[in-house]
Backbone as a chain_set.jsonl record, in Angstrom:
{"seq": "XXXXXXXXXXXXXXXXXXXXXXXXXXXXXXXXXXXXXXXXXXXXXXXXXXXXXXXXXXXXXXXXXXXXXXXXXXXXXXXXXXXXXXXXXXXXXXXXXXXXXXXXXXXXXXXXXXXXXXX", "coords": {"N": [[0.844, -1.189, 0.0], [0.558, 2.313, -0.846], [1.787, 4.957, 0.772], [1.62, 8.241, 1.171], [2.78, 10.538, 3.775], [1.9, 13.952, 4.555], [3.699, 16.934, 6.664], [3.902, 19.6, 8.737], [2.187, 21.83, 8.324], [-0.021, 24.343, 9.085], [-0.52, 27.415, 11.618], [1.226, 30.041, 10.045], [3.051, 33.215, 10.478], [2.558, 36.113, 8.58], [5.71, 36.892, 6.275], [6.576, 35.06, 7.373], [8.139, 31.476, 7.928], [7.493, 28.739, 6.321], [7.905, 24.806, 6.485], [7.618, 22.075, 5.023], [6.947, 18.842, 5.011], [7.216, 15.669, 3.688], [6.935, 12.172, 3.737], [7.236, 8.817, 2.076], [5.798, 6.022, 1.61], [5.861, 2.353, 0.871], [6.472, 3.033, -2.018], [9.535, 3.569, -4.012], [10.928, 6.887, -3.858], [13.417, 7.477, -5.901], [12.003, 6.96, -7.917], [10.234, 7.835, -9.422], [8.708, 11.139, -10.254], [8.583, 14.076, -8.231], [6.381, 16.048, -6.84], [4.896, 19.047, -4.99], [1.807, 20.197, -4.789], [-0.701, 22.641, -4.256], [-3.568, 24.101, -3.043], [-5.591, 26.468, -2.685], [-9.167, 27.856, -0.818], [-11.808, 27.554, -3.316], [-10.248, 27.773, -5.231], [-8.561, 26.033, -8.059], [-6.579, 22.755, -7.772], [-3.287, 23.666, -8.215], [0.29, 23.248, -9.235], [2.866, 23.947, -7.251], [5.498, 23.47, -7.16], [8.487, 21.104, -8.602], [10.454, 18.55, -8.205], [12.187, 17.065, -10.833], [13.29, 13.68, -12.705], [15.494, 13.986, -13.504], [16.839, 15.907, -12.183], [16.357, 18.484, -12.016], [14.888, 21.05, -11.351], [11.319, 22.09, -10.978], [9.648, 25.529, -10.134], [6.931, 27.536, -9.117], [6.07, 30.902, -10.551], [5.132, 32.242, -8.711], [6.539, 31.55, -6.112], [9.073, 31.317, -6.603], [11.649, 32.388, -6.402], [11.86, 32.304, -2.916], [12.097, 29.865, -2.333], [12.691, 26.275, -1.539], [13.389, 23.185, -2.591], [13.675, 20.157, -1.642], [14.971, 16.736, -2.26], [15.349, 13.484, -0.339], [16.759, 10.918, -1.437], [16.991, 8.031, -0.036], [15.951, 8.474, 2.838], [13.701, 8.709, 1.413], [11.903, 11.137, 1.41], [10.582, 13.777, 0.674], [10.584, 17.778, 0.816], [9.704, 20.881, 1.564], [10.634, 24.062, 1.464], [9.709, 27.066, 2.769], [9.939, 30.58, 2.358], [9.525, 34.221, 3.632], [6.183, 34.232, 3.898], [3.163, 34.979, 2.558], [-0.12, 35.496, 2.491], [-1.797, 34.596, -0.527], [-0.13, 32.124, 0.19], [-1.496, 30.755, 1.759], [-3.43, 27.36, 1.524], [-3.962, 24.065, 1.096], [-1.417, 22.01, 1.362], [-0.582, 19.484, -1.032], [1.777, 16.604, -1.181], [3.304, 14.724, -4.454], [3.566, 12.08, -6.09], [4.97, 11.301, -8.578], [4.724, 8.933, -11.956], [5.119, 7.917, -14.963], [4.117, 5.931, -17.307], [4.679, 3.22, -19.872], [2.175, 3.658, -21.591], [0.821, 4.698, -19.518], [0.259, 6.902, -16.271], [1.265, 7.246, -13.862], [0.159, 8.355, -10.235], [0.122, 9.373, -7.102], [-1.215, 10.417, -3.96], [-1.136, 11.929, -1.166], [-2.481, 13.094, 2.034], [-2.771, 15.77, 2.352], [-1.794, 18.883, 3.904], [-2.478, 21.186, 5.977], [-1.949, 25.509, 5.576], [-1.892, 28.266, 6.852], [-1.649, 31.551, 6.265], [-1.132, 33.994, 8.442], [-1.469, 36.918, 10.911]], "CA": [[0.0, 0.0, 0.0], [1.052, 3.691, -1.282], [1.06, 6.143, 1.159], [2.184, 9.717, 1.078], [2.017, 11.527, 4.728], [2.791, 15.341, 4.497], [3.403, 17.417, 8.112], [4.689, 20.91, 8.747], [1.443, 22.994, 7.81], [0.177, 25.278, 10.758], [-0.391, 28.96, 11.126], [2.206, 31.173, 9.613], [3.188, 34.565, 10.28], [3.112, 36.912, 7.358], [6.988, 37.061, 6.165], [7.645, 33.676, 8.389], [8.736, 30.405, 6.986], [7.123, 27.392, 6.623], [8.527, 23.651, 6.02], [6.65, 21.144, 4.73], [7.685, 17.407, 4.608], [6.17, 14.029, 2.544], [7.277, 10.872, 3.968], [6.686, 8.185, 0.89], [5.949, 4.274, 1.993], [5.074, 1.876, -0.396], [7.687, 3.587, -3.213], [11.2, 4.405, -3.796], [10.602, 7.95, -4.695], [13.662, 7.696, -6.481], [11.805, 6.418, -9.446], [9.342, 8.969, -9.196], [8.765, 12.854, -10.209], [7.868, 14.844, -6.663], [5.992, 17.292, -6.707], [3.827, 19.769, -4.338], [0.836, 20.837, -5.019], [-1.94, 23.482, -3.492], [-5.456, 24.458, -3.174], [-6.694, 27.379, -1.676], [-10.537, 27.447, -1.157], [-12.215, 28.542, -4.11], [-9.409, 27.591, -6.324], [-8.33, 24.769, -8.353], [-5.214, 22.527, -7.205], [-2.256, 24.542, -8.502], [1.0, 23.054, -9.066], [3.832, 24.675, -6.65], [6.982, 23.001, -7.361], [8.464, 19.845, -9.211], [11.477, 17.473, -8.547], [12.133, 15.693, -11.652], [13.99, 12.71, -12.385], [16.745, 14.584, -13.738], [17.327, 16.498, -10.756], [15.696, 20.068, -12.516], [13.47, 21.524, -10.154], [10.858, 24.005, -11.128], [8.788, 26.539, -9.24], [5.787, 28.54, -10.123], [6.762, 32.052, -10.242], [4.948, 33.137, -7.403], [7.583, 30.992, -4.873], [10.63, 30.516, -7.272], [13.073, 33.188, -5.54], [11.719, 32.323, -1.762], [11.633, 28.684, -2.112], [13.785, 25.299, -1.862], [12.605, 22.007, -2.601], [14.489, 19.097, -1.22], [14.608, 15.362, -1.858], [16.275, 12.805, 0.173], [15.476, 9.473, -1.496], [17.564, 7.514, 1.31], [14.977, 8.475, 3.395], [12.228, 8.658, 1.302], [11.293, 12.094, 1.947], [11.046, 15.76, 0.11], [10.309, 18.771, 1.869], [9.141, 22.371, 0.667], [10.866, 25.374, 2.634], [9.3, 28.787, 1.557], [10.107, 31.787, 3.204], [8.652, 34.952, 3.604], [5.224, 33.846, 3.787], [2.146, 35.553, 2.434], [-1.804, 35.501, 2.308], [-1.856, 33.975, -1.073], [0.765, 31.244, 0.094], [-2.492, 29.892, 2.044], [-3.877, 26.707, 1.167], [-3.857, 23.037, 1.639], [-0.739, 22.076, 0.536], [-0.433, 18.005, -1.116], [2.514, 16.025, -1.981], [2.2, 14.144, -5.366], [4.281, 11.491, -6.479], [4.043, 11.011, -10.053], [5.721, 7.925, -12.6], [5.281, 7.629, -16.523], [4.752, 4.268, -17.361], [3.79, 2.415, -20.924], [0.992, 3.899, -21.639], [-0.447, 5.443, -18.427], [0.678, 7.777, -15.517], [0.472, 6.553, -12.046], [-0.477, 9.088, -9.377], [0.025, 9.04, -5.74], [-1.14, 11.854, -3.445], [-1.0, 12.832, 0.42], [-3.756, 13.539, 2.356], [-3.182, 17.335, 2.311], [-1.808, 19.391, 5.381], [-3.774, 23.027, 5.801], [-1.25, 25.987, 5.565], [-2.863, 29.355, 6.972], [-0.688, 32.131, 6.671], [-2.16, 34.605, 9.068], [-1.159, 36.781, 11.659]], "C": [[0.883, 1.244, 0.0], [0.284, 4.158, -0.075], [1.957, 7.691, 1.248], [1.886, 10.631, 2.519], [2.778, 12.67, 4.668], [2.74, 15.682, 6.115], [4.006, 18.548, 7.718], [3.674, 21.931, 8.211], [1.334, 23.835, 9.827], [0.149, 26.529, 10.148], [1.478, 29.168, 11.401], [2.22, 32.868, 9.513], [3.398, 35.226, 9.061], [4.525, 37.345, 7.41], [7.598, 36.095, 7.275], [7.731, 32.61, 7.25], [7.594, 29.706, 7.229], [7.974, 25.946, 5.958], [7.708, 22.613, 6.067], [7.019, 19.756, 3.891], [6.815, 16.656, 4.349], [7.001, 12.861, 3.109], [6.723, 9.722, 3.203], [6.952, 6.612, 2.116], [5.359, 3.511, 0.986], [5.771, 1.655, -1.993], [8.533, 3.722, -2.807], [11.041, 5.358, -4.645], [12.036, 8.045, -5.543], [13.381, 7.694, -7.757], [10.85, 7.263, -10.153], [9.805, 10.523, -9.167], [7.845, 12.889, -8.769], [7.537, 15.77, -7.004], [4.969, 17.558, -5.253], [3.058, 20.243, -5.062], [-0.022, 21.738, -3.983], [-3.102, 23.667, -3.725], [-5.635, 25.271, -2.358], [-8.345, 27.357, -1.968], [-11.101, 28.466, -2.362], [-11.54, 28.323, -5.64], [-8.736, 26.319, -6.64], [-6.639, 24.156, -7.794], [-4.531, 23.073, -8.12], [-0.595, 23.702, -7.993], [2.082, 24.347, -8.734], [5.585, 24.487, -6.948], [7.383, 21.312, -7.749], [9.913, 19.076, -8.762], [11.721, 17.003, -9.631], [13.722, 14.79, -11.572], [15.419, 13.107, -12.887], [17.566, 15.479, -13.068], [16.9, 17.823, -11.362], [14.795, 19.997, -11.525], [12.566, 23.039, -10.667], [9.79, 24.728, -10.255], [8.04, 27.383, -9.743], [6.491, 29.972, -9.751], [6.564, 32.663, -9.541], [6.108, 32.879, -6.132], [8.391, 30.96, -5.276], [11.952, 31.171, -6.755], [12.549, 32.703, -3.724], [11.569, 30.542, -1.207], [12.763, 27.257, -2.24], [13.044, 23.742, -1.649], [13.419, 21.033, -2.842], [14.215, 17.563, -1.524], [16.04, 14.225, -1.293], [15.951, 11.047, -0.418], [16.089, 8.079, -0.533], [16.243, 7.483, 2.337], [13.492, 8.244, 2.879], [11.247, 9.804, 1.173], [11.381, 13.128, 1.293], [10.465, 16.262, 1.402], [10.771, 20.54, 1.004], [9.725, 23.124, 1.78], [10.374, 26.617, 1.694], [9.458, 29.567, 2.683], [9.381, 33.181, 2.945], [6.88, 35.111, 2.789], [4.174, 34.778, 3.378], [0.594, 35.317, 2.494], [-2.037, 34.314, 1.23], [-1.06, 32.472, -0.667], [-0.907, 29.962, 1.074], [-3.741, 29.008, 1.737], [-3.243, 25.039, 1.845], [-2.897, 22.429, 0.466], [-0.495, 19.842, 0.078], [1.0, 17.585, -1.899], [2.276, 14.983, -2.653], [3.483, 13.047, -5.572], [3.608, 10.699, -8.065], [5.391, 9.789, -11.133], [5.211, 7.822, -14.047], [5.56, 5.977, -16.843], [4.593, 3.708, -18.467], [2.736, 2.741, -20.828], [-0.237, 4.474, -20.68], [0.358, 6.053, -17.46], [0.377, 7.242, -14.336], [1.049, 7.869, -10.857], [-0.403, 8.626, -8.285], [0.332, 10.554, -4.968], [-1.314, 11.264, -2.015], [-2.188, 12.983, 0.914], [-4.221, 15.0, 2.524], [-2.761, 17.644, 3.473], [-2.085, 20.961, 5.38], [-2.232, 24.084, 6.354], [-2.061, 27.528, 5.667], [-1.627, 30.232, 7.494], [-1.774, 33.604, 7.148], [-1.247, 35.695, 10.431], [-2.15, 37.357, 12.729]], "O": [[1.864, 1.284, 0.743], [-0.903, 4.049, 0.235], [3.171, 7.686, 1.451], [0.911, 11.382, 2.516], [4.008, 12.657, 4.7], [2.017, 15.025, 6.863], [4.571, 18.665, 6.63], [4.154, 22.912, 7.642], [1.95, 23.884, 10.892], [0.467, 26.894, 9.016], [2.368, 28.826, 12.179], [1.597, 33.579, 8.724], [4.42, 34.945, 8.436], [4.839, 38.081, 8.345], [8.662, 36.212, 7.882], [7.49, 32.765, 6.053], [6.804, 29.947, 8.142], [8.646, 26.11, 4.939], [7.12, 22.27, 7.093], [7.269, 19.584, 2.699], [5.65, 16.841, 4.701], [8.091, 12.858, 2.536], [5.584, 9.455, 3.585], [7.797, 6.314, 2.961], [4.44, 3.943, 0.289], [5.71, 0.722, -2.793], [8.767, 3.957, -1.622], [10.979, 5.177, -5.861], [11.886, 9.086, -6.184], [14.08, 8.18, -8.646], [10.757, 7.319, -11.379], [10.705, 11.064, -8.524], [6.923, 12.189, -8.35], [8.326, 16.538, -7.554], [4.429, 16.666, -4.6], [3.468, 20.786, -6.089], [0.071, 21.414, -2.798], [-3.615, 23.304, -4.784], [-5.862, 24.923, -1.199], [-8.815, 26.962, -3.035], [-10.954, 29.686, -2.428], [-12.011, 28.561, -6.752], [-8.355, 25.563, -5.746], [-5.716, 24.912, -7.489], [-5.155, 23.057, -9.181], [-0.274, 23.545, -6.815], [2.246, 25.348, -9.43], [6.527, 25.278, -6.911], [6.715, 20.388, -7.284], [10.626, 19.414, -9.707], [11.283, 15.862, -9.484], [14.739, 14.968, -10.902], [16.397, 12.428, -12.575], [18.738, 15.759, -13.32], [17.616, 18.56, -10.683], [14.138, 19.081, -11.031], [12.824, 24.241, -10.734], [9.049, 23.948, -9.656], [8.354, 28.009, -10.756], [7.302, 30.12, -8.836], [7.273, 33.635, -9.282], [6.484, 33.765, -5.365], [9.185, 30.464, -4.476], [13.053, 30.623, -6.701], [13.583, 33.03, -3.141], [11.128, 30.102, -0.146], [13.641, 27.323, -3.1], [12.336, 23.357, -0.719], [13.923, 20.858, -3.951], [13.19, 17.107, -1.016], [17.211, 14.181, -1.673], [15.161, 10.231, 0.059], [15.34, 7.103, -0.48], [15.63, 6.434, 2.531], [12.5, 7.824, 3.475], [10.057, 9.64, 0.905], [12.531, 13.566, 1.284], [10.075, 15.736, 2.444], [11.656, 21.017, 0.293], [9.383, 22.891, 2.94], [10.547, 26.966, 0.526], [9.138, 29.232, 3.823], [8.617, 33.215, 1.98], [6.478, 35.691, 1.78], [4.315, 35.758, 4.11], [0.616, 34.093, 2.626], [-2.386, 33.21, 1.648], [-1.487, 31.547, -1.358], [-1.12, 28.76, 0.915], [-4.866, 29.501, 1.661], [-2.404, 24.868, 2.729], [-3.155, 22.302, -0.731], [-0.277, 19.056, 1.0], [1.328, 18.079, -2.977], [1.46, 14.159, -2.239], [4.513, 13.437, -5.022], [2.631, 10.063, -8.46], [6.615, 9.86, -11.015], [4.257, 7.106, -13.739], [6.508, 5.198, -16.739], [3.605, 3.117, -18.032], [2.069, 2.197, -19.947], [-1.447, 4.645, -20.828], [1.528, 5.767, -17.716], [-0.722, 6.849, -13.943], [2.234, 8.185, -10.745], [-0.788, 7.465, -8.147], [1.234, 11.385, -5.065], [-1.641, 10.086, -1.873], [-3.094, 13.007, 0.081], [-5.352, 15.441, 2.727], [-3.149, 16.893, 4.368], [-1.686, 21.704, 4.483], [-1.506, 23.677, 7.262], [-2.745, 27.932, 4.727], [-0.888, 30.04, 8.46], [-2.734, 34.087, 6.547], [-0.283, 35.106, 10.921], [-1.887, 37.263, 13.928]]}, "num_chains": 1, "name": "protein.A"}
């Protein structure tokens, strides 16, 4: 059984950090693109940032200077640091684990951890 648990949401001070980790079981995310994703209410999920298997990492342009997106595949684990936090940065943020396979895409998401930047 795939599972994906994220942690590290929580209120955030406007212009604080947050860090937000994926612990993969099930996979060896090395074989696997990582990504984060978001959702604020109201709005559709919104990709935030990508791992790929080539080690490129990209970032939407709202986070791409304030942001670092880590994978350890030893452990198993990415992890999103963003810094100076804003309003928009609030949403429920999911890690995705994504694979390309013969003919179909296989998908594995997180249960979501709520990210309220607030002060």
């Amino acid at each position: 059984q795939v599972q994906l648990v994220e942690s590290g949401g929580g209120l955030v001070q406007p212009g604080g950090s947050l860090r937000l980790s994926c612990v993969a079981s099930g996979i060896e995310i090395s074989m696997y693109e990582m990504n984060w994703y978001r959702q604020a209410p109201g709005n559709e999920r919104e990709l935030v940032a990508s791992f790929m298997l080539d080690g490129n990492i990209y970032y939407i342009r709202s986070v791409k200077d304030r942001s670092t997106f880590s994978r350890d595949n030893a452990e198993n684990t990415v992890s999103l640091l963003m810094n100076n936090a804003n309003s928009e940065d609030t949403a429920v943020y999911y890690c995705n684990a994504r694979r390309a396979v013969p003919g179909d895409l296989i998908d594995y998401w997180g249960q979501g951890t709520q990210v309220t930047v607030s002060s």
